Structure formats: structure tokens, C-alpha cells
């Protein structure tokens, strides 16, 4: 599979879904499919060689993962000012939000279901991933069903 995507098929909206150490994540569309797009500034990458290497390893590692509880990477686009990493969009939203937001009440059955799915994803990563992923990163790539 070719991981470099056509920039002409990618549309990024201003709807920011989240942010992390290496950039912000926006809602967007690739080939008319709704996706999540992580935008990593070239300025940040140029200033920090370690960030560039870590990002390249992250993309390579994510392209090898195939599990129902891990978000799939669709590819990436290099632009003049940024690298855009395209992921499937998860309808349930941010797991961190679900676990920490008081307004979003979850019963214990839902919490246990999420924990089981996290455990399955971690077991898969330990058995099949040739790169070490920091545990915090698992939450960023974890896909869950809360109902």
C-alpha cells in the first residue's frame, strides 16, 4: 500500500479535534471520506531533529498495526509548511474526554468494556509491534466502542 497520499484529495477543516506534543488534529476529508488529520509544522520538525525521527517512526509503526481497537493510519501528505498525517476518524471522539469529563457520565459496565478493549490493544502491541510505543501514545491511537 502507498502511504503517501495525493494532496489534491485532502481537505482539512478548521474544526480542531485535539492537540498533542507534535501538532494539532483537525477534522477533514480524504477522497470524500471524513478523516482526522494531524498537522505537524515543518518549522517544529526543522527545529528538532529528534521530533522528525520520532514522527517518521510513529508513522512507520502505525502503518503496520491492524487491530479493531487501534486507529488506522491512511497515509500522509507532505506540504511546503507541514506534514499532514491522515487517520480514520473515530465517531466516539477523544477517549481522554470520555474518561475525564464529568458531564459525560459512564456507568461501570461501559468503563469495564473500555478497559477490556484497551487491554486487547496493549496485548496486540506487545505481541506484534516491532517498535516500542510509550503507553501514553496508546491512548492517542486507541479506538473504542463505548456502547
Short mmCIF file of C-alpha atoms in Angstrom, two decimals:
data_model
loop_
_atom_site.label_atom_id
_atom_site.label_comp_id
_atom_site.label_asym_id
_atom_site.label_seq_id
_atom_site.Cartn_x
_atom_site.Cartn_y
_atom_site.Cartn_z
CA UNK A 1 0.00 0.00 0.00
CA UNK A 2 1.18 3.51 -0.82
CA UNK A 3 1.26 5.69 2.31
CA UNK A 4 1.94 8.98 0.51
CA UNK A 5 -1.48 10.42 -0.30
CA UNK A 6 -2.50 12.87 -3.02
CA UNK A 7 -2.79 16.36 -1.54
CA UNK A 8 -5.46 17.24 -4.12
CA UNK A 9 -7.78 14.65 -2.49
CA UNK A 10 -7.25 16.06 1.03
CA UNK A 11 -9.33 18.82 2.62
CA UNK A 12 -8.62 19.98 6.17
CA UNK A 13 -11.28 21.94 8.06
CA UNK A 14 -10.70 24.38 10.92
CA UNK A 15 -12.56 22.04 13.32
CA UNK A 16 -9.78 21.13 15.77
CA UNK A 17 -10.41 17.75 17.40
CA UNK A 18 -7.41 17.76 19.71
CA UNK A 19 -3.79 18.65 20.16
CA UNK A 20 -0.64 16.91 21.17
CA UNK A 21 3.07 17.27 21.52
CA UNK A 22 3.71 17.21 17.78
CA UNK A 23 0.75 19.14 16.42
CA UNK A 24 -2.96 19.66 16.27
CA UNK A 25 -5.56 17.23 14.97
CA UNK A 26 -8.32 18.52 12.69
CA UNK A 27 -11.44 17.08 11.10
CA UNK A 28 -11.03 16.73 7.36
CA UNK A 29 -11.86 14.76 4.25
CA UNK A 30 -9.79 12.46 2.12
CA UNK A 31 -11.35 11.20 -1.11
CA UNK A 32 -14.67 12.44 0.31
CA UNK A 33 -14.32 10.27 3.43
CA UNK A 34 -14.35 12.01 6.82
CA UNK A 35 -10.93 11.65 8.50
CA UNK A 36 -8.75 13.04 11.30
CA UNK A 37 -5.68 14.97 10.15
CA UNK A 38 -2.67 15.55 12.40
CA UNK A 39 -0.81 18.66 11.24
CA UNK A 40 2.87 18.79 12.15
CA UNK A 41 4.56 22.09 11.28
CA UNK A 42 7.75 21.93 9.22
CA UNK A 43 9.15 24.67 11.47
CA UNK A 44 8.78 22.39 14.51
CA UNK A 45 10.30 19.48 12.61
CA UNK A 46 13.25 21.54 11.38
CA UNK A 47 14.00 22.88 14.84
CA UNK A 48 14.03 19.45 16.41
CA UNK A 49 15.65 16.56 14.54
CA UNK A 50 14.52 14.18 17.28
CA UNK A 51 10.89 15.17 16.57
CA UNK A 52 11.35 14.41 12.87
CA UNK A 53 12.81 10.98 13.60
CA UNK A 54 10.15 10.19 16.20
CA UNK A 55 7.41 11.21 13.77
CA UNK A 56 8.85 9.05 11.00
CA UNK A 57 9.00 6.07 13.40
CA UNK A 58 5.44 6.76 14.57
CA UNK A 59 4.13 6.73 11.00
CA UNK A 60 6.08 3.58 10.15
CA UNK A 61 4.85 1.81 13.29
CA UNK A 62 1.23 2.84 12.78
CA UNK A 63 1.22 1.59 9.17
CA UNK A 64 1.99 -1.92 10.43
CA UNK A 65 -0.82 -2.06 13.00
CA UNK A 66 -4.10 -3.77 12.23
CA UNK A 67 -6.40 -4.24 15.20
CA UNK A 68 -10.07 -3.35 15.82
CA UNK A 69 -9.13 -1.20 18.84
CA UNK A 70 -6.29 0.76 17.23
CA UNK A 71 -6.92 3.72 14.96
CA UNK A 72 -5.81 3.09 11.38
CA UNK A 73 -3.47 5.44 9.57
CA UNK A 74 -4.48 6.09 5.97
CA UNK A 75 -1.24 7.81 4.99
CA UNK A 76 0.40 11.20 4.93
CA UNK A 77 0.83 14.26 2.76
CA UNK A 78 3.95 16.43 2.69
CA UNK A 79 3.25 20.09 2.06
CA UNK A 80 5.59 23.04 1.95
CA UNK A 81 4.83 24.07 5.53
CA UNK A 82 3.65 20.87 7.24
CA UNK A 83 3.33 17.12 7.27
CA UNK A 84 -0.29 16.01 7.38
CA UNK A 85 -0.88 12.54 8.82
CA UNK A 86 -4.31 11.16 7.91
CA UNK A 87 -6.12 8.77 10.28
CA UNK A 88 -9.54 7.21 10.27
CA UNK A 89 -11.99 9.39 12.22
CA UNK A 90 -13.48 7.77 15.31
CA UNK A 91 -17.11 8.70 15.85
CA UNK A 92 -16.95 8.38 19.65
CA UNK A 93 -14.39 11.16 19.96
CA UNK A 94 -11.49 11.51 22.34
CA UNK A 95 -11.12 8.73 24.94
CA UNK A 96 -9.46 11.14 27.37
CA UNK A 97 -12.56 13.34 27.20
CA UNK A 98 -14.85 10.39 27.91
CA UNK A 99 -12.81 9.31 30.91
CA UNK A 100 -12.31 12.75 32.48
CA UNK A 101 -15.31 14.91 31.56
CA UNK A 102 -17.80 14.96 34.49
CA UNK A 103 -20.73 15.77 32.16
CA UNK A 104 -20.15 12.61 30.13
CA UNK A 105 -21.25 10.02 32.63
CA UNK A 106 -20.30 6.43 32.00
CA UNK A 107 -21.55 3.51 34.01
CA UNK A 108 -19.20 0.82 35.31
CA UNK A 109 -20.19 -1.62 32.59
CA UNK A 110 -19.07 0.91 29.95
CA UNK A 111 -15.82 1.59 31.82
CA UNK A 112 -15.01 -2.13 32.09
CA UNK A 113 -15.77 -2.59 28.39
CA UNK A 114 -13.29 0.19 27.56
CA UNK A 115 -10.66 -1.34 29.86
CA UNK A 116 -11.05 -4.73 28.17
CA UNK A 117 -10.59 -3.11 24.76
CA UNK A 118 -7.51 -1.21 25.97
CA UNK A 119 -6.06 -4.46 27.34
CA UNK A 120 -6.64 -6.20 24.00
CA UNK A 121 -4.95 -3.34 22.14
CA UNK A 122 -1.97 -3.38 24.52
CA UNK A 123 -1.62 -7.16 24.22
CA UNK A 124 -1.65 -6.82 20.43
CA UNK A 125 1.01 -4.09 20.54
CA UNK A 126 3.26 -6.14 22.83
CA UNK A 127 2.92 -9.20 20.59
CA UNK A 128 3.07 -7.60 17.15
CA UNK A 129 4.66 -4.18 17.23
CA UNK A 130 8.34 -4.03 16.35
CA UNK A 131 8.62 -0.55 17.83
CA UNK A 132 8.22 0.39 21.47
CA UNK A 133 5.28 2.74 21.89
CA UNK A 134 5.07 4.75 25.07
CA UNK A 135 1.91 3.85 26.98
CA UNK A 136 0.51 7.37 26.71
CA UNK A 137 0.63 7.05 22.92
CA UNK A 138 -1.70 4.05 23.14
CA UNK A 139 -4.49 6.31 24.37
CA UNK A 140 -3.94 8.55 21.36
CA UNK A 141 -4.25 5.65 18.91
CA UNK A 142 -6.86 3.61 20.78
CA UNK A 143 -10.23 3.07 19.16
CA UNK A 144 -13.10 2.06 21.40
CA UNK A 145 -16.78 1.36 21.43
CA UNK A 146 -18.46 2.79 24.49
CA UNK A 147 -21.97 1.41 23.91
#
